[in-house]
Coordinates of C-alpha atoms and ligand atoms in Angstrom, one line a residue:
M1 CA 1.7 -18.2 39.9
S2 CA -0.4 -15.7 40.7
E3 CA -1.9 -14.4 44.0
Q4 CA -5.4 -15.6 43.6
K5 CA -4.1 -19.3 42.9
K6 CA -1.9 -19.2 46.1
D7 CA -4.1 -18.5 48.7
Q8 CA -6.8 -21.0 47.4
T9 CA -9.2 -18.4 46.0
F10 CA -11.0 -19.4 42.7
L11 CA -12.8 -16.6 41.8
E12 CA -11.9 -13.1 42.6
V13 CA -13.9 -9.7 42.1
K14 CA -11.5 -6.6 42.5
D15 CA -13.2 -3.3 42.8
L16 CA -15.5 -3.8 40.2
K17 CA -17.7 -0.6 38.7
V18 CA -20.4 -0.8 36.1
E19 CA -22.5 1.5 34.9
Y20 CA -25.8 1.7 32.2
F21 CA -26.6 4.4 29.9
S22 CA -29.9 5.3 29.4
D23 CA -32.0 8.4 28.2
G24 CA -28.7 10.8 28.5
Q25 CA -28.6 9.1 32.3
T26 CA -25.7 7.3 33.9
V27 CA -27.1 4.6 36.3
H28 CA -24.1 3.7 38.7
A29 CA -25.0 -0.1 38.9
V30 CA -22.2 -1.3 40.9
N31 CA -19.7 1.0 42.6
G32 CA -16.5 -1.0 43.5
V33 CA -17.0 -4.3 44.5
S34 CA -14.7 -7.0 45.8
L35 CA -15.0 -10.7 46.4
K36 CA -13.6 -13.6 46.8
I37 CA -15.1 -17.4 46.4
E38 CA -12.9 -20.7 47.2
R39 CA -13.4 -24.1 45.6
G40 CA -16.4 -26.0 47.3
K41 CA -17.7 -23.0 49.1
T42 CA -20.7 -20.5 48.5
L43 CA -21.0 -16.9 48.8
G44 CA -24.3 -15.5 49.3
L45 CA -24.6 -12.5 47.7
V46 CA -27.8 -10.4 49.6
G47 CA -29.6 -7.4 48.7
E48 CA -33.1 -5.5 47.9
T49 CA -34.2 -5.8 44.1
G50 CA -31.9 -3.2 42.1
A51 CA -28.6 -3.6 44.3
G52 CA -26.6 -4.3 41.5
K53 CA -26.5 -8.3 42.4
T54 CA -27.5 -9.5 38.4
T55 CA -25.3 -7.2 37.1
I56 CA -22.1 -8.2 39.2
A57 CA -23.0 -11.9 38.2
K58 CA -23.2 -11.1 34.2
S59 CA -20.2 -8.9 34.4
I60 CA -18.2 -12.1 35.5
L61 CA -19.4 -14.2 32.7
R62 CA -19.2 -11.0 30.1
I63 CA -22.7 -11.3 28.9
L64 CA -23.9 -7.4 29.6
P65 CA -25.5 -5.8 26.7
D66 CA -22.8 -4.7 24.3
V67 CA -24.9 -1.4 24.1
G68 CA -25.7 0.9 27.2
A69 CA -23.8 -0.9 30.0
K70 CA -20.0 -0.6 30.7
V71 CA -17.5 -1.9 33.1
T72 CA -15.7 1.0 33.9
E73 CA -13.3 -0.5 36.5
G74 CA -12.6 -3.7 38.3
K75 CA -10.5 -7.1 37.4
V76 CA -12.3 -10.8 37.6
Y77 CA -10.1 -13.5 38.0
L78 CA -10.9 -17.0 37.6
D79 CA -8.8 -19.7 38.9
G80 CA -5.8 -16.9 38.5
Q81 CA -6.9 -16.2 34.8
E82 CA -8.0 -12.5 34.6
L83 CA -11.1 -13.0 32.6
F84 CA -11.7 -9.3 31.1
A85 CA -8.6 -9.5 29.4
L86 CA -9.3 -12.5 27.3
P87 CA -10.7 -12.2 23.8
E88 CA -14.2 -13.2 23.2
Q89 CA -13.4 -16.7 21.5
E90 CA -12.1 -17.8 24.8
M91 CA -14.7 -16.5 26.7
R92 CA -17.0 -18.6 25.0
K93 CA -15.2 -21.8 25.9
I94 CA -15.2 -20.7 29.4
R95 CA -18.8 -20.1 29.7
G96 CA -20.9 -23.4 30.5
N97 CA -17.4 -25.2 30.9
G98 CA -15.4 -23.1 33.8
I99 CA -18.4 -21.0 34.6
S100 CA -22.3 -21.8 34.2
M101 CA -25.2 -19.6 35.5
I102 CA -28.6 -20.5 37.0
F103 CA -31.4 -17.9 36.3
Q104 CA -34.4 -17.3 38.5
D105 CA -37.0 -18.3 35.9
P106 CA -36.9 -21.9 34.3
M107 CA -39.5 -21.0 31.5
T108 CA -37.2 -18.5 29.9
A109 CA -33.9 -20.3 30.4
L110 CA -35.4 -23.2 28.8
N111 CA -36.1 -23.6 24.6
P112 CA -39.6 -24.5 24.1
V113 CA -39.2 -26.1 21.0
Q114 CA -36.4 -28.6 21.9
T115 CA -36.4 -31.8 24.1
V116 CA -34.7 -31.3 27.2
G117 CA -32.4 -34.1 26.3
D118 CA -30.9 -32.1 23.2
Q119 CA -30.8 -29.1 25.5
I120 CA -28.1 -30.7 27.9
A121 CA -26.8 -32.7 24.9
E122 CA -26.0 -29.4 23.1
V123 CA -24.3 -27.7 26.0
V124 CA -21.7 -31.2 26.4
R125 CA -21.1 -31.3 22.8
L126 CA -20.3 -27.4 22.7
H127 CA -17.4 -28.3 25.0
N128 CA -16.3 -31.8 24.5
A129 CA -15.6 -33.9 21.7
G130 CA -17.1 -37.1 21.4
S131 CA -20.1 -38.9 19.3
K132 CA -23.7 -38.2 19.4
E133 CA -24.5 -41.3 21.4
S134 CA -22.0 -40.1 24.0
F135 CA -23.5 -36.7 24.2
E136 CA -27.0 -38.3 24.6
K137 CA -25.4 -40.9 27.4
R138 CA -24.0 -37.9 29.6
A139 CA -27.1 -36.0 29.0
R140 CA -29.5 -38.8 30.2
E141 CA -26.5 -38.9 33.5
M142 CA -27.4 -35.4 34.1
L143 CA -31.4 -35.9 34.2
E144 CA -31.1 -38.8 36.3
M145 CA -28.2 -36.9 38.5
V146 CA -31.1 -34.1 39.1
G147 CA -33.8 -37.0 40.0
I148 CA -35.6 -36.8 36.7
P149 CA -35.7 -40.7 34.9
G150 CA -33.4 -40.7 31.7
D151 CA -36.0 -41.6 29.5
R152 CA -37.6 -38.7 30.0
Y153 CA -35.0 -37.2 27.6
H154 CA -37.5 -36.7 24.6
E155 CA -39.7 -34.6 26.4
Y156 CA -40.4 -30.8 26.2
P157 CA -40.2 -28.4 28.5
H158 CA -44.0 -28.1 28.8
Q159 CA -44.5 -31.5 30.0
F160 CA -42.4 -30.8 33.3
S161 CA -43.8 -28.9 36.2
G162 CA -42.1 -25.6 37.3
G163 CA -39.7 -27.7 40.1
M164 CA -38.9 -30.6 37.4
K165 CA -37.9 -27.6 34.8
Q166 CA -35.4 -25.9 37.2
R167 CA -33.9 -29.2 37.9
V168 CA -33.5 -29.5 33.9
V169 CA -31.6 -25.8 34.3
I170 CA -29.5 -27.2 37.1
A171 CA -28.6 -30.3 34.6
I172 CA -27.7 -27.6 31.7
A173 CA -25.4 -25.8 34.2
L174 CA -23.5 -28.7 35.8
A175 CA -23.5 -30.7 32.3
C176 CA -19.9 -29.9 31.9
N177 CA -18.6 -30.0 35.6
P178 CA -17.9 -25.8 35.7
G179 CA -15.6 -24.5 38.7
L180 CA -17.8 -21.5 39.1
L181 CA -21.5 -21.6 39.4
L182 CA -24.0 -18.1 39.3
A183 CA -27.0 -18.9 40.7
D184 CA -29.1 -16.2 40.4
E185 CA -32.2 -16.4 42.6
P186 CA -32.2 -20.3 41.5
T187 CA -35.3 -21.0 43.6
T188 CA -37.7 -17.9 43.6
A189 CA -39.8 -19.1 41.0
L190 CA -40.8 -22.4 42.9
D191 CA -42.7 -23.3 45.5
V192 CA -41.7 -23.6 49.5
T193 CA -41.5 -27.9 49.3
I194 CA -39.9 -27.9 45.7
Q195 CA -37.4 -25.0 47.0
A196 CA -36.1 -27.1 49.7
Q197 CA -35.3 -30.1 47.4
V198 CA -33.8 -27.9 44.6
L199 CA -31.7 -26.3 47.4
E200 CA -30.5 -29.8 48.8
L201 CA -29.7 -30.7 45.0
I202 CA -27.8 -27.9 44.3
G203 CA -25.8 -28.4 47.8
E204 CA -25.5 -31.9 47.0
L205 CA -24.0 -31.4 43.4
R206 CA -21.9 -28.5 44.3
E207 CA -20.3 -31.0 47.1
K208 CA -19.7 -33.9 44.7
Y209 CA -18.0 -31.6 42.1
N210 CA -16.1 -29.0 44.7
T211 CA -17.9 -26.6 42.6
A212 CA -17.8 -22.8 44.2
M213 CA -20.7 -20.8 43.8
L214 CA -21.9 -17.5 44.1
L215 CA -25.7 -17.7 45.4
I216 CA -27.4 -14.3 44.5
T217 CA -30.7 -14.1 46.5
H218 CA -33.1 -11.6 48.9
D219 CA -34.1 -14.4 51.1
M220 CA -32.0 -14.9 54.4
G221 CA -33.5 -18.5 54.9
V222 CA -32.0 -19.5 51.6
V223 CA -28.7 -18.3 52.8
A224 CA -28.9 -20.0 56.0
Q225 CA -29.2 -23.4 54.2
V226 CA -26.6 -23.4 51.7
C227 CA -24.1 -20.4 52.4
D228 CA -20.7 -20.3 54.2
E229 CA -20.0 -16.6 53.8
V230 CA -22.5 -13.5 53.1
A231 CA -21.9 -10.4 51.3
V232 CA -24.4 -8.1 52.1
I233 CA -24.9 -5.5 49.0
Y234 CA -26.7 -1.8 49.0
A235 CA -26.8 0.6 46.2
G236 CA -23.9 -1.3 44.3
R237 CA -22.0 -1.6 47.3
I238 CA -20.9 -4.4 49.8
I239 CA -22.1 -3.2 53.1
E240 CA -21.5 -6.1 55.2
Y241 CA -18.9 -9.3 54.5
G242 CA -18.3 -12.1 56.7
S243 CA -18.9 -16.1 57.4
K244 CA -22.5 -17.0 57.8
E245 CA -22.3 -17.5 61.4
Q246 CA -20.8 -13.8 61.8
I247 CA -23.3 -12.1 59.7
F248 CA -26.3 -14.1 61.4
D249 CA -25.3 -13.9 64.9
H250 CA -23.3 -10.3 65.0
P251 CA -25.0 -8.5 62.2
S252 CA -23.2 -5.1 62.2
H253 CA -24.5 -2.5 59.6
P254 CA -27.7 -1.0 60.8
Y255 CA -28.9 -2.3 57.1
T256 CA -28.2 -5.8 57.5
I257 CA -29.5 -5.6 61.2
G258 CA -32.7 -4.0 59.4
L259 CA -33.2 -6.9 56.9
F260 CA -33.2 -9.2 60.2
G261 CA -36.0 -7.5 61.7
A262 CA -38.0 -7.9 58.3
I263 CA -38.1 -11.4 58.9
P264 CA -40.9 -13.0 60.8
S265 CA -39.8 -14.9 64.0
M266 CA -40.5 -18.4 65.2
K267 CA -39.9 -17.7 68.2
E268 CA -41.6 -14.5 69.3
D269 CA -45.4 -13.4 69.0
E270 CA -45.1 -10.5 67.0
E271 CA -47.9 -8.7 65.7
W272 CA -46.0 -6.4 63.1
L273 CA -43.0 -7.2 61.1
H274 CA -40.5 -4.1 61.5
P275 CA -39.4 -3.6 57.4
I276 CA -36.4 -1.1 57.2
E277 CA -38.3 2.7 56.3
G278 CA -37.7 4.1 53.1
L279 CA -36.9 3.4 49.7
P280 CA -33.5 2.0 48.1
P281 CA -31.5 5.3 46.2
D282 CA -32.0 6.3 42.8
P283 CA -28.9 4.8 41.3
V284 CA -28.6 7.9 38.9
N285 CA -28.5 10.0 41.7
L286 CA -26.7 8.3 44.8
P287 CA -26.9 10.0 47.8
E288 CA -22.9 11.7 49.0
G289 CA -21.4 9.8 52.0
C290 CA -23.0 6.6 52.7
A291 CA -26.0 5.5 50.7
F292 CA -27.9 4.3 53.0
H293 CA -28.0 7.6 55.3
P294 CA -31.2 8.8 54.3
R295 CA -33.0 5.7 55.8
C296 CA -30.4 5.3 58.8
P297 CA -31.8 5.7 62.4
Y298 CA -28.2 6.4 63.6
A299 CA -27.0 8.9 60.6
T300 CA -24.7 12.0 61.9
E301 CA -23.5 14.9 59.5
E302 CA -20.1 12.6 59.5
C303 CA -22.1 10.4 57.1
K304 CA -23.3 12.2 54.7
K305 CA -19.9 14.4 54.0
K306 CA -17.7 11.4 52.2
P307 CA -17.6 7.7 51.1
I308 CA -17.5 5.4 54.3
E309 CA -14.7 2.8 54.2
M310 CA -14.9 -1.4 55.1
Y311 CA -14.1 -2.0 58.8
Q312 CA -12.9 -4.9 60.1
T313 CA -15.0 -6.0 63.1
A314 CA -13.5 -9.5 63.6
D315 CA -11.3 -11.9 61.9
G316 CA -12.8 -11.8 58.3
H317 CA -15.8 -9.9 59.2
Q318 CA -16.3 -6.5 57.7
C319 CA -18.8 -3.4 57.8
R320 CA -19.2 -0.1 55.9
C321 CA -20.1 2.1 58.6
C322 CA -18.5 4.8 60.7
H323 CA -20.5 4.5 63.9
M324 CA -20.3 0.6 63.8
G325 CA -22.0 -0.8 67.0
A326 CA -24.5 1.7 67.2
A327 CA -27.5 0.1 66.1
K328 CA -26.3 -2.9 67.7
K329 CA -26.2 -0.7 71.1
G330 CA -29.6 0.6 70.3
E331 CA -27.6 4.3 70.5
Ligands
SF4_401 FE1 -25.7 4.7 59.2 FE2 -23.7 6.4 59.2 FE3 -23.6 4.2 59.4 FE4 -23.8 4.8 57.1 S1 -22.4 5.2 58.1 S2 -25.2 3.0 58.1 S3 -25.4 6.5 57.6 S4 -24.6 4.9 61.0

């Protein structure tokens, strides 16, 4: 039995590196990411647009474009099975069955000329033996499970509101009881009340099926509501990793602390938010040393010289900063 199975880890990503190639330039999108998720647990992957979050999810599912993108290093294990070593035919069986993905925009995820029921039934048919009636029955069950009456089976996506469409997308993603759910900003396109309902639904279904989930988001409120652990990503690297409590109660990396500073407070009456100064680095031309140093108020010469290691701050809490603690003390 492999190491991944022994310690209850369901998904393990090891030192993943991904590059894109365009106009003779190399985009360093993911630069050595490692993470683990256990069954029934949710890891929140948090960071700004362009930090490499979606690229990680697509790499796990092996749906990066064939041309112009390449995994240059790293391994992914699902329940002990090394995904990059599998032939494409085997990988096709895992997509939808072992791993499902919920995309950000339900409009682009659904086929506008096929009824919602048929779209769910098709996924079930692809991965299971059975009759047309049994696939339809399962599709109706899934609709009911996400709070849509089964008799709306024959309706088309345009007949549903944005929140209902995202529920259909969730029904499709969970129709085959996948062990791992990759949810890429699943509520960003929804208004706040529908967002809360969809998050609650995802949480309930995850509990029911003991599904492991990688939740990609830039929204700390969503992380607080749904996640067990949090990985903060910057310029394609995880810069802080820990339990939700560790990250929320004791953020250590200046970037993570900056993210919290950019959230409006319900308790204090502040006139201005405190955004992180500057812009994320160009992934074609990443800075030497710590990629955050051009924006970091605590940067020293040491930060600019060599790549920064992950340091352990407490049990399971890690931070990629060589002056860890300086931001907390305000030095
Ligand atoms: Fe700032 Fe240096 Fe820490 Fe990077 S390593 S976050 S530049 S203090």
